[in-house]
Short mmCIF file of C-alpha atoms and ligand atoms in Angstrom, two decimals:
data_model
loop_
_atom_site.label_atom_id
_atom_site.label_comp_id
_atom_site.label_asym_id
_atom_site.label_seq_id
_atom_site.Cartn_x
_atom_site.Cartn_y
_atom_site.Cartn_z
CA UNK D 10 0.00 0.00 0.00
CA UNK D 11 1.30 3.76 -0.99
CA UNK D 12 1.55 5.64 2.75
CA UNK D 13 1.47 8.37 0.94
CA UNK D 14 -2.05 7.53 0.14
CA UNK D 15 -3.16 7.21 3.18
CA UNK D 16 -2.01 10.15 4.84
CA UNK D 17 -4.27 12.30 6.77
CA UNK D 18 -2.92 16.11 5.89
CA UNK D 19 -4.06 19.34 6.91
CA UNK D 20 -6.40 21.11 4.93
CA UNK D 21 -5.34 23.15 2.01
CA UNK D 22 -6.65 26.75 3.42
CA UNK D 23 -4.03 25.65 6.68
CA UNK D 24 -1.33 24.90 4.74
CA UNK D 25 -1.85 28.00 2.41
CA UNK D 26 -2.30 30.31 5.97
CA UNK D 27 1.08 28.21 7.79
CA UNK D 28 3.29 28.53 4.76
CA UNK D 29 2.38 32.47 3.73
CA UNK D 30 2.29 33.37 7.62
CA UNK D 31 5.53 31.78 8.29
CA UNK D 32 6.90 33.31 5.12
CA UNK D 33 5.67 37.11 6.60
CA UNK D 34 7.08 36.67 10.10
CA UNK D 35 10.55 35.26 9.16
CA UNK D 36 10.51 38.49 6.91
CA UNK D 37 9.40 40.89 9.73
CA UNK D 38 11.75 39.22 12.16
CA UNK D 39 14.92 40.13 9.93
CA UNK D 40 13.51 43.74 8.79
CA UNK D 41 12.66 44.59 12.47
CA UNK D 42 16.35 43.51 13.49
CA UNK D 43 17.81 44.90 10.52
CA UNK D 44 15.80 48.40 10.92
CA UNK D 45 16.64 48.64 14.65
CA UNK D 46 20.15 48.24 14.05
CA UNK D 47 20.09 51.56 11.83
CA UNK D 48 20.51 54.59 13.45
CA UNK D 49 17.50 56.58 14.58
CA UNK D 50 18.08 59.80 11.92
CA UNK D 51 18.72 57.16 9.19
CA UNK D 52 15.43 57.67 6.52
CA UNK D 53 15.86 53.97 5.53
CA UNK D 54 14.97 52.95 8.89
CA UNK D 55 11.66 55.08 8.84
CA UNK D 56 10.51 53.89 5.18
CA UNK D 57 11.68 49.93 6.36
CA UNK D 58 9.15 50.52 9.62
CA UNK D 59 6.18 51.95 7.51
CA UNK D 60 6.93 48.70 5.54
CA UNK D 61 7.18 46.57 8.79
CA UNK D 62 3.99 47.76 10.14
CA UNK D 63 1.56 47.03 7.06
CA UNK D 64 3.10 43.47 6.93
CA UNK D 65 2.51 43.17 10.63
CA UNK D 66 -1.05 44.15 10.44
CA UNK D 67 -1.43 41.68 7.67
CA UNK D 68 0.12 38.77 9.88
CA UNK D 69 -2.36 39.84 12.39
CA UNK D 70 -5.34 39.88 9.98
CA UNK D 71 -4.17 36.14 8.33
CA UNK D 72 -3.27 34.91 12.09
CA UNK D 73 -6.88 35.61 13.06
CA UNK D 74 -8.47 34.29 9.61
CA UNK D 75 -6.30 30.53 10.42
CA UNK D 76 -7.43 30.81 14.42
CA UNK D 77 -10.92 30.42 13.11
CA UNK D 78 -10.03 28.03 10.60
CA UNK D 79 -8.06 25.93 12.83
CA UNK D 80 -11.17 26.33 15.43
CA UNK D 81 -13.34 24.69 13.01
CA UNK D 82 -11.54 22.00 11.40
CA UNK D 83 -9.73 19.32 13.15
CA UNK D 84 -6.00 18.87 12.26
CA UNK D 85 -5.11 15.45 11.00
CA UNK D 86 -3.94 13.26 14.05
CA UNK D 87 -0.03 12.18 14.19
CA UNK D 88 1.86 9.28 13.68
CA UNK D 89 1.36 6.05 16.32
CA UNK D 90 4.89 5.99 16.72
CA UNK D 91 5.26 10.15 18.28
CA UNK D 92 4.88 9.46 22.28
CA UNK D 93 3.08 11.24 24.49
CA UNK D 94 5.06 13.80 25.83
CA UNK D 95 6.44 14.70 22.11
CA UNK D 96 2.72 15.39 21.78
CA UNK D 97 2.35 17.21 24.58
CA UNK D 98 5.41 19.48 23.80
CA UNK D 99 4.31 20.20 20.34
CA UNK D 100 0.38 20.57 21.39
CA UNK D 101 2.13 23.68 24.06
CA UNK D 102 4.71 24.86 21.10
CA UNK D 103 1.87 25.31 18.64
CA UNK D 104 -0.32 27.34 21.34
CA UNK D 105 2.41 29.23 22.14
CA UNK D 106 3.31 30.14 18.43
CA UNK D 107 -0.18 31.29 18.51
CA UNK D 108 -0.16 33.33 21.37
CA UNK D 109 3.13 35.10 19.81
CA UNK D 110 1.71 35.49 16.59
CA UNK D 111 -1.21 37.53 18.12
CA UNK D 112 1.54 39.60 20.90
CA UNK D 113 3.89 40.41 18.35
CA UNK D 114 1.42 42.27 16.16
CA UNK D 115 -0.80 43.70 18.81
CA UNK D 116 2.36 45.00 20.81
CA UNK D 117 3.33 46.87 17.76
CA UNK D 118 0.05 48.56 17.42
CA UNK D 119 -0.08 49.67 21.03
CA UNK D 120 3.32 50.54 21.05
CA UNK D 121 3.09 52.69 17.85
CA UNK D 122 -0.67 53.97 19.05
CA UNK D 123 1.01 54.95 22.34
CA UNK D 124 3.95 56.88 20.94
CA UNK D 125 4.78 60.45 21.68
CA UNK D 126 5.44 61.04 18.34
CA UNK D 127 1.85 60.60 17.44
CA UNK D 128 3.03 59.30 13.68
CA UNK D 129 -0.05 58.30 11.59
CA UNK D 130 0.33 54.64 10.10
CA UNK D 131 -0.49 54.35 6.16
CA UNK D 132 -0.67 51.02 5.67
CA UNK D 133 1.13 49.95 2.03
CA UNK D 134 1.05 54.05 1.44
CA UNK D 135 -3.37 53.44 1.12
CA UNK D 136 -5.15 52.29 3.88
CA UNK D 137 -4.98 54.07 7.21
CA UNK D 138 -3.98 52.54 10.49
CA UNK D 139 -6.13 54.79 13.11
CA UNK D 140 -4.47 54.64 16.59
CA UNK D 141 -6.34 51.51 19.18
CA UNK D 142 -8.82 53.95 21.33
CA UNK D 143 -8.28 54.82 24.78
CA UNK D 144 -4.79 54.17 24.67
CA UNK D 145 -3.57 57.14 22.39
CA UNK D 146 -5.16 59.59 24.68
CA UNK D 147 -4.06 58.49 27.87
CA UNK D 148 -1.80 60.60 29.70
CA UNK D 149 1.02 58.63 30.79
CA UNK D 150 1.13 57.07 27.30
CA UNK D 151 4.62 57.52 26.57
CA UNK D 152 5.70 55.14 29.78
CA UNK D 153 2.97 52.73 27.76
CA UNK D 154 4.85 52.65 24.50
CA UNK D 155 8.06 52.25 25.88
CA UNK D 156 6.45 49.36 28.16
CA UNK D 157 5.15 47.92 24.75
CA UNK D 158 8.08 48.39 22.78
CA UNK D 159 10.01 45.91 25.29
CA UNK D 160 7.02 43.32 24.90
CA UNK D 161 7.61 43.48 21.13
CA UNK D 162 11.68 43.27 21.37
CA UNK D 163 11.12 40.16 24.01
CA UNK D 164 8.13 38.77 22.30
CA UNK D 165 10.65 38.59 18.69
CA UNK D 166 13.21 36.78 20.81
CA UNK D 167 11.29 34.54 21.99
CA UNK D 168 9.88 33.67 18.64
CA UNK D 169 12.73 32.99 17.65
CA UNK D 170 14.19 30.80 20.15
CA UNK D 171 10.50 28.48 19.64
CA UNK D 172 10.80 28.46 15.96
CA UNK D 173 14.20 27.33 15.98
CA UNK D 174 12.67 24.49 18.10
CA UNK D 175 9.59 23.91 15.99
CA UNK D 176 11.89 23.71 12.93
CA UNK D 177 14.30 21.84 14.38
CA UNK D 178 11.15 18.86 15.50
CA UNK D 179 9.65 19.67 11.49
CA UNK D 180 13.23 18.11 10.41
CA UNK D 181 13.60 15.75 12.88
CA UNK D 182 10.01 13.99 11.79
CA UNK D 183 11.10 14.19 8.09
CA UNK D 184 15.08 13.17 8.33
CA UNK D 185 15.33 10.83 11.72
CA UNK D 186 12.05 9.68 12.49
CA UNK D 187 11.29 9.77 8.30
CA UNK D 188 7.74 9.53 9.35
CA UNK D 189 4.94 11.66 7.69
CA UNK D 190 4.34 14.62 10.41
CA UNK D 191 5.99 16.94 7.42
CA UNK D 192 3.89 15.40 4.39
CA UNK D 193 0.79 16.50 6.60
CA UNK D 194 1.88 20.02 6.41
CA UNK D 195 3.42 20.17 2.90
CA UNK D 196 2.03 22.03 0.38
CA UNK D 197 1.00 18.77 -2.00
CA UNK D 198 0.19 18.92 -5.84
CA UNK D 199 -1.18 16.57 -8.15
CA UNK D 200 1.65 16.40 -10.67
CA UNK D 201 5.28 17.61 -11.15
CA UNK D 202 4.01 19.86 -13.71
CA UNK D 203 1.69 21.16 -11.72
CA UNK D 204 4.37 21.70 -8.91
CA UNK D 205 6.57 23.24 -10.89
CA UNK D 206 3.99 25.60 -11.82
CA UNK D 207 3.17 27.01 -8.95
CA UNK D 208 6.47 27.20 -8.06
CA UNK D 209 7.82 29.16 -11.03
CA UNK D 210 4.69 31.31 -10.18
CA UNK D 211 5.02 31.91 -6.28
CA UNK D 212 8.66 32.57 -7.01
CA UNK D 213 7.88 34.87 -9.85
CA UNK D 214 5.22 36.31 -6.96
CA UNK D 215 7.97 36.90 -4.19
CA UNK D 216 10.37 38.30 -6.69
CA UNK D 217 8.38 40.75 -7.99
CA UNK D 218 7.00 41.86 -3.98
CA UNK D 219 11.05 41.79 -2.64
CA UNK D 220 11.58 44.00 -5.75
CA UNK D 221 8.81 46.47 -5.34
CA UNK D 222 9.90 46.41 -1.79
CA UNK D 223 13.64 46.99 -1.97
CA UNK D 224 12.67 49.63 -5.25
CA UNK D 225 9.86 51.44 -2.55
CA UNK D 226 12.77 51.33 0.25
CA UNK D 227 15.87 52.42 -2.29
CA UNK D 228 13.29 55.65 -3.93
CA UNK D 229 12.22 56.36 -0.46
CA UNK D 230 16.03 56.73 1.14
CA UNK D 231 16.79 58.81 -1.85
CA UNK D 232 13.94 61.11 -1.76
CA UNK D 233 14.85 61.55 2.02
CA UNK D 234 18.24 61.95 1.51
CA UNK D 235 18.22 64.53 -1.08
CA UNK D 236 15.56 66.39 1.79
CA UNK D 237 18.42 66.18 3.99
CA UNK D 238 20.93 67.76 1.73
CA UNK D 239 18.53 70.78 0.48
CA UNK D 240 17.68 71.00 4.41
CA UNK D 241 21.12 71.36 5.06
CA UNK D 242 21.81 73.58 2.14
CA UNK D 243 18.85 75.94 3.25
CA UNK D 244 20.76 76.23 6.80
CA UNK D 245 24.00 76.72 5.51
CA UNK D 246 22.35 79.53 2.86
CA UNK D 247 20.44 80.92 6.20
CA UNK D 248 24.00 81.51 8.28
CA UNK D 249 24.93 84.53 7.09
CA UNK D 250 28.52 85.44 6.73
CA UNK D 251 30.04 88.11 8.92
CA UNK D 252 32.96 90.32 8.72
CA UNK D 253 34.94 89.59 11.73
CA UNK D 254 38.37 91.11 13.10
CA UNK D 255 41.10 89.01 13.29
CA UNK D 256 44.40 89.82 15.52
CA UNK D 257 47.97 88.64 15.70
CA UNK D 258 50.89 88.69 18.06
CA UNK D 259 54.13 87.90 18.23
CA UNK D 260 57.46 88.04 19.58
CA UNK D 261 59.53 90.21 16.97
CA UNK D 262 63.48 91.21 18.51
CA UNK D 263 62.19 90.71 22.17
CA UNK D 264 59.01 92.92 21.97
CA UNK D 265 55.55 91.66 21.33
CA UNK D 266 54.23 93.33 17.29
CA UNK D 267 50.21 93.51 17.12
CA UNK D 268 48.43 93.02 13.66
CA UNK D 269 45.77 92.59 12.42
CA UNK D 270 43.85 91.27 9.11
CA UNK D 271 40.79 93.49 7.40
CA UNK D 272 39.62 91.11 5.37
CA UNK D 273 38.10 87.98 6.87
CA UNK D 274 34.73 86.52 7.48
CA UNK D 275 32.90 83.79 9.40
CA UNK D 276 29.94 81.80 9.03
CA UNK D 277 28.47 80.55 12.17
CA UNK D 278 25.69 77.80 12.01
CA UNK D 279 24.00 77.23 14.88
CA UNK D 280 20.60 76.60 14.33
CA UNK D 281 19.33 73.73 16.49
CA UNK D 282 17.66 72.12 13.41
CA UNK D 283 20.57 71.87 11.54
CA UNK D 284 20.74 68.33 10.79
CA UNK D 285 25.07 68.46 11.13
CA UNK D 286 25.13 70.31 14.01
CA UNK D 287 26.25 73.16 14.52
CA UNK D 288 29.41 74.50 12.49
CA UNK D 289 31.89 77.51 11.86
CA UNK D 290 34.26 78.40 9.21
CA UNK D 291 36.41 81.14 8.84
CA UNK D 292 38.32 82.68 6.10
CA UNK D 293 41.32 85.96 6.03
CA UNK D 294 42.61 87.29 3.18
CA UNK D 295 46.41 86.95 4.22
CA UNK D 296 46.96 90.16 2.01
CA UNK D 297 45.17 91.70 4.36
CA UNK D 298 47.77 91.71 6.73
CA UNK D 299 48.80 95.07 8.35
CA UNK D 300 51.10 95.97 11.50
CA UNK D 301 52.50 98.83 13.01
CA UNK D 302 55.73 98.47 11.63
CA UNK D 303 56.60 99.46 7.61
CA UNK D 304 59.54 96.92 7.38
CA UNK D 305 57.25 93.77 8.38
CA UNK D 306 54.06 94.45 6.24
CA UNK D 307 56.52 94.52 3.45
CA UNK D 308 57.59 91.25 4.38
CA UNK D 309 54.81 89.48 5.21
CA UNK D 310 52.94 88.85 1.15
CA UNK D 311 56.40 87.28 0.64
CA UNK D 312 56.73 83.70 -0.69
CA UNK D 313 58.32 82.83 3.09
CA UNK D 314 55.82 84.42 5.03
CA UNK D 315 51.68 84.30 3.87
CA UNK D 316 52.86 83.96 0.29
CA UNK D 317 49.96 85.87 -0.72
CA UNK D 318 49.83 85.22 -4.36
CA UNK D 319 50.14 81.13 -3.99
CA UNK D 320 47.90 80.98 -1.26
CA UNK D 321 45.67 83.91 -0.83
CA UNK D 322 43.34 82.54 1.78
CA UNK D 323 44.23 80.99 5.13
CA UNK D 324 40.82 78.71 6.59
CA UNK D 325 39.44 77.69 9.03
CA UNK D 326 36.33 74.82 9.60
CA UNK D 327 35.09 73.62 12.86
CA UNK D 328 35.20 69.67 13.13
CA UNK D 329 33.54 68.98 16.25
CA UNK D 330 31.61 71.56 18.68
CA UNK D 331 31.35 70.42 22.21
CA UNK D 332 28.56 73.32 23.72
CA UNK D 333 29.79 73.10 27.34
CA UNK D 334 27.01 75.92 28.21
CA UNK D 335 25.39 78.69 25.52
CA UNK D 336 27.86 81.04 26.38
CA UNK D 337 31.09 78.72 25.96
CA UNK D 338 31.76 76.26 23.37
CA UNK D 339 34.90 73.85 23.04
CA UNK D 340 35.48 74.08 19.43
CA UNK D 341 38.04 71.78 17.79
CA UNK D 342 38.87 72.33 13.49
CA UNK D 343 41.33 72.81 10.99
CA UNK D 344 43.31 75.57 10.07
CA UNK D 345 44.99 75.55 6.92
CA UNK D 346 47.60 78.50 6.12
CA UNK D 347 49.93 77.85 3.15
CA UNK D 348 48.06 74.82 2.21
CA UNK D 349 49.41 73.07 5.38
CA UNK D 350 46.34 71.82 7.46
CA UNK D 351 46.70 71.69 11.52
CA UNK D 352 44.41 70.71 14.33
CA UNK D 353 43.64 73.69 16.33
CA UNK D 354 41.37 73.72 19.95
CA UNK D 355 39.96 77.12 21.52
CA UNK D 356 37.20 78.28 23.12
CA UNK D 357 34.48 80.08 21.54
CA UNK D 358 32.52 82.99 23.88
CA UNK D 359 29.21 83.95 22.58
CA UNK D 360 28.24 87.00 24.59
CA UNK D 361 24.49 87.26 24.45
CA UNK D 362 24.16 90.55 25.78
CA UNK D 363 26.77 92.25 23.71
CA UNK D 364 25.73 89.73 20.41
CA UNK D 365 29.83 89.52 20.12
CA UNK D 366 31.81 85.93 20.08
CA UNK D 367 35.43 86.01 20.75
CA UNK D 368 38.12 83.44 20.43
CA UNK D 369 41.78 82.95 20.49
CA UNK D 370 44.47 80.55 20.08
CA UNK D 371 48.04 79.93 19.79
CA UNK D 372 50.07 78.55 16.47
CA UNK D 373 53.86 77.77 15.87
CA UNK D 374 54.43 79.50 12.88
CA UNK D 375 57.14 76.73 11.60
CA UNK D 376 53.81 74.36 11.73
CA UNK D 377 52.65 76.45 8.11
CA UNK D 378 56.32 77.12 7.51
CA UNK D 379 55.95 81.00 7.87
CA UNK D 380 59.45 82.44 7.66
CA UNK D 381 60.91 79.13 7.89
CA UNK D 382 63.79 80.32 5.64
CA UNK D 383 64.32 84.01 6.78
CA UNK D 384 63.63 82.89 10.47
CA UNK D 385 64.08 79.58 10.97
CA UNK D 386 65.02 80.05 14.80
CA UNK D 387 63.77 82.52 16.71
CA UNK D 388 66.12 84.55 18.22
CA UNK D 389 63.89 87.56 15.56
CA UNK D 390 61.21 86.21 15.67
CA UNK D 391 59.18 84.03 18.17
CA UNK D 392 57.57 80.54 16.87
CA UNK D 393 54.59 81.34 19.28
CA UNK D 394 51.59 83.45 17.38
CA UNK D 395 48.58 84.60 19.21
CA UNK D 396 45.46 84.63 16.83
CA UNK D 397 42.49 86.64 18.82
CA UNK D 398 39.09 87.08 16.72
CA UNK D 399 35.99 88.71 17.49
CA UNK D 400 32.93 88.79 15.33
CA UNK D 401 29.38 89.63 15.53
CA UNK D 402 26.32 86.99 16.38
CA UNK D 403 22.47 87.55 15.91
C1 HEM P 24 7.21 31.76 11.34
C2 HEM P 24 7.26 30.52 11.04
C3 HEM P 24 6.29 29.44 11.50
C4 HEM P 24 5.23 29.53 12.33
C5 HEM P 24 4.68 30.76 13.03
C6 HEM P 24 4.65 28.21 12.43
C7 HEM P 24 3.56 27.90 13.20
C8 HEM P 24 2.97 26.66 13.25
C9 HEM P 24 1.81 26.31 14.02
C10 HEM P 24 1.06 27.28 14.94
C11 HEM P 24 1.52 25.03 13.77
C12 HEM P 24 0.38 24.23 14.38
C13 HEM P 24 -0.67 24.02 13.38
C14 HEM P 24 -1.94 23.55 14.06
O1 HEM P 24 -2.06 22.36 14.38
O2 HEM P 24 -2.81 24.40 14.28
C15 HEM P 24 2.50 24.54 12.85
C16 HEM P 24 2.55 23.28 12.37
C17 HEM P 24 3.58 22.77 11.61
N1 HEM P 24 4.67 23.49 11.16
FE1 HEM P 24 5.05 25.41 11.41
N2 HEM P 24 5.40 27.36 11.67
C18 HEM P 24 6.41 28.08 11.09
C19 HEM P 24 7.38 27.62 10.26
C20 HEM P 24 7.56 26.31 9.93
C21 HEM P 24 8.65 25.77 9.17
C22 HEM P 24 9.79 26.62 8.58
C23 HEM P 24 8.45 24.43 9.08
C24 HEM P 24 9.29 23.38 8.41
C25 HEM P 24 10.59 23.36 8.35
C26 HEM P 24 7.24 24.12 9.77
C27 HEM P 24 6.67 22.87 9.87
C28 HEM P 24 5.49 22.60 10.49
C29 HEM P 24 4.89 21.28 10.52
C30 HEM P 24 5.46 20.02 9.91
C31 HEM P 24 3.70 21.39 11.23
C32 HEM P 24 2.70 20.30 11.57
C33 HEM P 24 3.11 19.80 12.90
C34 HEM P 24 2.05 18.99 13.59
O3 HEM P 24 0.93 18.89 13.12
O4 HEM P 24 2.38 18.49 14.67
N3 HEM P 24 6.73 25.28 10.30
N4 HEM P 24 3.36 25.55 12.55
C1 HEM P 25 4.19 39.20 13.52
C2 HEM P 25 4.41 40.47 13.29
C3 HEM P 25 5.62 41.21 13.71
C4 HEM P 25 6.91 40.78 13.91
C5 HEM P 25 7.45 39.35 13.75
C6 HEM P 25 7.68 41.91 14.32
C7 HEM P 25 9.02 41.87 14.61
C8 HEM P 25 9.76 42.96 15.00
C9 HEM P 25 11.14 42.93 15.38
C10 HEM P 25 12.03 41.68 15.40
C11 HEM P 25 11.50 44.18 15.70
C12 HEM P 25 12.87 44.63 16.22
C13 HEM P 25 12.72 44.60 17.72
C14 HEM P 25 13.99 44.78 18.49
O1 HEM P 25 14.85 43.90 18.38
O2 HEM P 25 14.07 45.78 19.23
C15 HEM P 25 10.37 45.04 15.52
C16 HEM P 25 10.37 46.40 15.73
C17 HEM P 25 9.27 47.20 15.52
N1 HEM P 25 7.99 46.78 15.23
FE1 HEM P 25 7.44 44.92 14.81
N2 HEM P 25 6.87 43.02 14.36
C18 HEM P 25 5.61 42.63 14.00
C19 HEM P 25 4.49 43.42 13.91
C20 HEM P 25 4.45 44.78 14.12
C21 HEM P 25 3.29 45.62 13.99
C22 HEM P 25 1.90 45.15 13.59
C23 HEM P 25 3.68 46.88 14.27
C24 HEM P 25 2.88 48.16 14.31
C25 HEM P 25 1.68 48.34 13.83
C26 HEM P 25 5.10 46.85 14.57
C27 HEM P 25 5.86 47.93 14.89
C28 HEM P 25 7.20 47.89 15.15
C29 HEM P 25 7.98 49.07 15.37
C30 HEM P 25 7.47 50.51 15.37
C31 HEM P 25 9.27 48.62 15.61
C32 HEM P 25 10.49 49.49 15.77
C33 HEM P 25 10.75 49.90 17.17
C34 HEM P 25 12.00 50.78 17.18
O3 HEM P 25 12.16 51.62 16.28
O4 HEM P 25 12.79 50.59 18.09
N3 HEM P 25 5.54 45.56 14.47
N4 HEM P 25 9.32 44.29 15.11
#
């Protein structure tokens, strides 16, 4: 006699709802870990959740339409041969699945419904989600969502952990035991044509869903990406630049020589929305150099000294701002004289009241090679120069 014959299986509406749920949730499980592993400003991580959430709701929807199903149609019984407590165990693995494939959803739904954020849910971009009543309104909601969110995060590992188990008994049945626990959940077709099919079809199916998917997520990242630049371009075109007055000082033949540039200018970002941070940069015109003294400004355009026509600008651009309070900021960039780039730190004092900031730092002029040759020690002329700078702030 053909066993194969013989073979109670489950019905075809069960194997349809096990094979597409289990399908969805492996899905959502790896999107969900791969999404919350992006960071938070990351767009691709907002389009992927939009995604995760209609799927979720769908799992939810198909979870309750096989509950029913499963309610009123008996599943095929086992094998003789699977014992009692293997029974037992799977009878308690299956409920729990069940239970998790209703938490995991649900969770999700309170959790988003109970957000601060208050972010509406479009379900695939059409149909929309409306928050679960009561809950969105309450008062200590946000405690809620973060109370939910944990339920979810838990709820996935331990999904995990029981379908690694339920897998692991699925393979057992078909490759130790070889008995027929699998062939009663199999999708089964008449002929291999048949099989093949389908299968050409589903795959065709999946292919063309992961690609609208991954196209949706790919458009979406770039449409918020090039937001992000044109925000950022908008700030930086908002931050007006500002004259400011730039000092020197050094040691020249034992007595300190003041000078001073007239031509520089500073842009200060630092608008709060500003998606970089905040940010200054800083250009002189080293032409602009002027002292006291006739015999250095002659010197100084020179090709040892600013070499004015080579390198006409000296920069600089903040690359990190650490706001200790809103009057002080630690500000760490790069200042590039004579197309030799340095670290520089100093502290930046925005005076409110008077809408002036003021700064100031020390250089080695050797570090740019200014008057390396003419004065390469400095019995003349000191290595240390002072830069001070003021300029104004709105
Ligand atoms: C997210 C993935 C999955 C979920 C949520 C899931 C859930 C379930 C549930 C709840 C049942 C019980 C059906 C019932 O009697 O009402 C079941 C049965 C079954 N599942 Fe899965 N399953 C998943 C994936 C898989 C995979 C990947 C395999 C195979 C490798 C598999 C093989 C089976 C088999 C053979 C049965 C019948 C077991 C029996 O009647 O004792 N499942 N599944
Ligand atoms: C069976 C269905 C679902 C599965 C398997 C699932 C799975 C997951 C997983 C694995 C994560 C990552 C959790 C972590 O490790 O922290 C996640 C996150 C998330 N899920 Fe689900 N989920 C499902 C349904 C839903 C539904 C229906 C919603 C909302 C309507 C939802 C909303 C969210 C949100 C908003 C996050 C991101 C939380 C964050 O940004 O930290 N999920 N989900």
């Amino acid at each position: 006699m053909n066993i194969k014959n013989s073979i109670a299986r489950y019905t075809g509406v069960a194997i349809a709802l096990h094979w597409l749920i289990a399908l969805l949730i492996i899905s959502l499980l790896i999107v969900g870990k791969f999404m919350t592993s992006l960071d938070e400003a990351d767009p691709l991580r907002f389009s992927l959740t939009q995604w995760h959430k209609s799927f979720g709701i769908t799992i939810l929807l198909l979870t309750l339409a096989r509950i029913i199903w499963r309610l009123s149609h008996k599943p095929p019984a086992l094998p003789e041969q699977v014992r009692g407590w293997q029974k037992a165990a799977s009878s308690v693995t299956h409920v729990l699945l069940y239970c998790l494939m209703l938490a995991l959803p649900i969770s999700g739904w309170i959790m988003v419904s109970t957000s601060p954020l208050n972010l509406s849910t479009i379900l695939y971009d059409v149909i929309p989600l409306p928050h679960l009543p009561v809950l969105a309104s309450l008062a200590n909601k946000a405690q809620i969502s973060d109370l939910f969110h944990e339920i979810h995060h838990i709820s996935s590992g331990v999904m995990i952990a029981l379908l690694l188990l339920h897998i692991g008994a699925a393979l057992m049945h078909q490759f130790v035991h070889r008995d027929f626990v699998m062939e009663r959940m199999a999708p089964h077709w008449k002929s291999q044509q048949t099989k093949a099919g389908l299968g050409l079809i589903a795959g065709c199916i999946g292919a063309v869903l992961l690609g609208l998917f991954l196209i949706e997520a790919i458009q979406k990242h770039e449409k918020a990406n090039s937001e992000v630049i044109s925000k950022i371009g908008q700030n930086q075109a908002q931050s007006k630049s500002v004259s400011s007055q730039v000092k020197f000082k050094l040691i020249l033949m034992g007595e300190e020589v003041e000078g001073s540039f007239s031509g520089s200018s500073v842009v200060l970002n630092k608008a709060s929305d500003n998606l970089s941070g905040p940010s200054l940069s800083a250009k002189v015109k080293t032409a602009s150099a002027n002292t006291s003294n006739p015999q250095i400004n002659d010197s100084l355009p020179g090709p040892d000294w600013f070499d004015v026509v080579q390198h006409p600008e000296a920069t600089f651009v903040s690359t990190e701002i650490d706001i200790t309070s809103e009057a002080s900021w630690l500000m760490t960039g790069d200042l590039t004289i004579r197309e030799t780039t340095k670290p520089v730190n100093f502290t930046l004092n925005l005076d409110q009241n008077n809408k002036i900031a003021t700064g100031a730092f020390t250089i080695n002029r050797l570090d740019y090679a200014i008057g390396a040759v003419e004065q390469a020690d400095d019995s003349t002329a000191g290595f240390n120069v002072v830069i001070e700078f003021d300029f104004p702030i709105e």
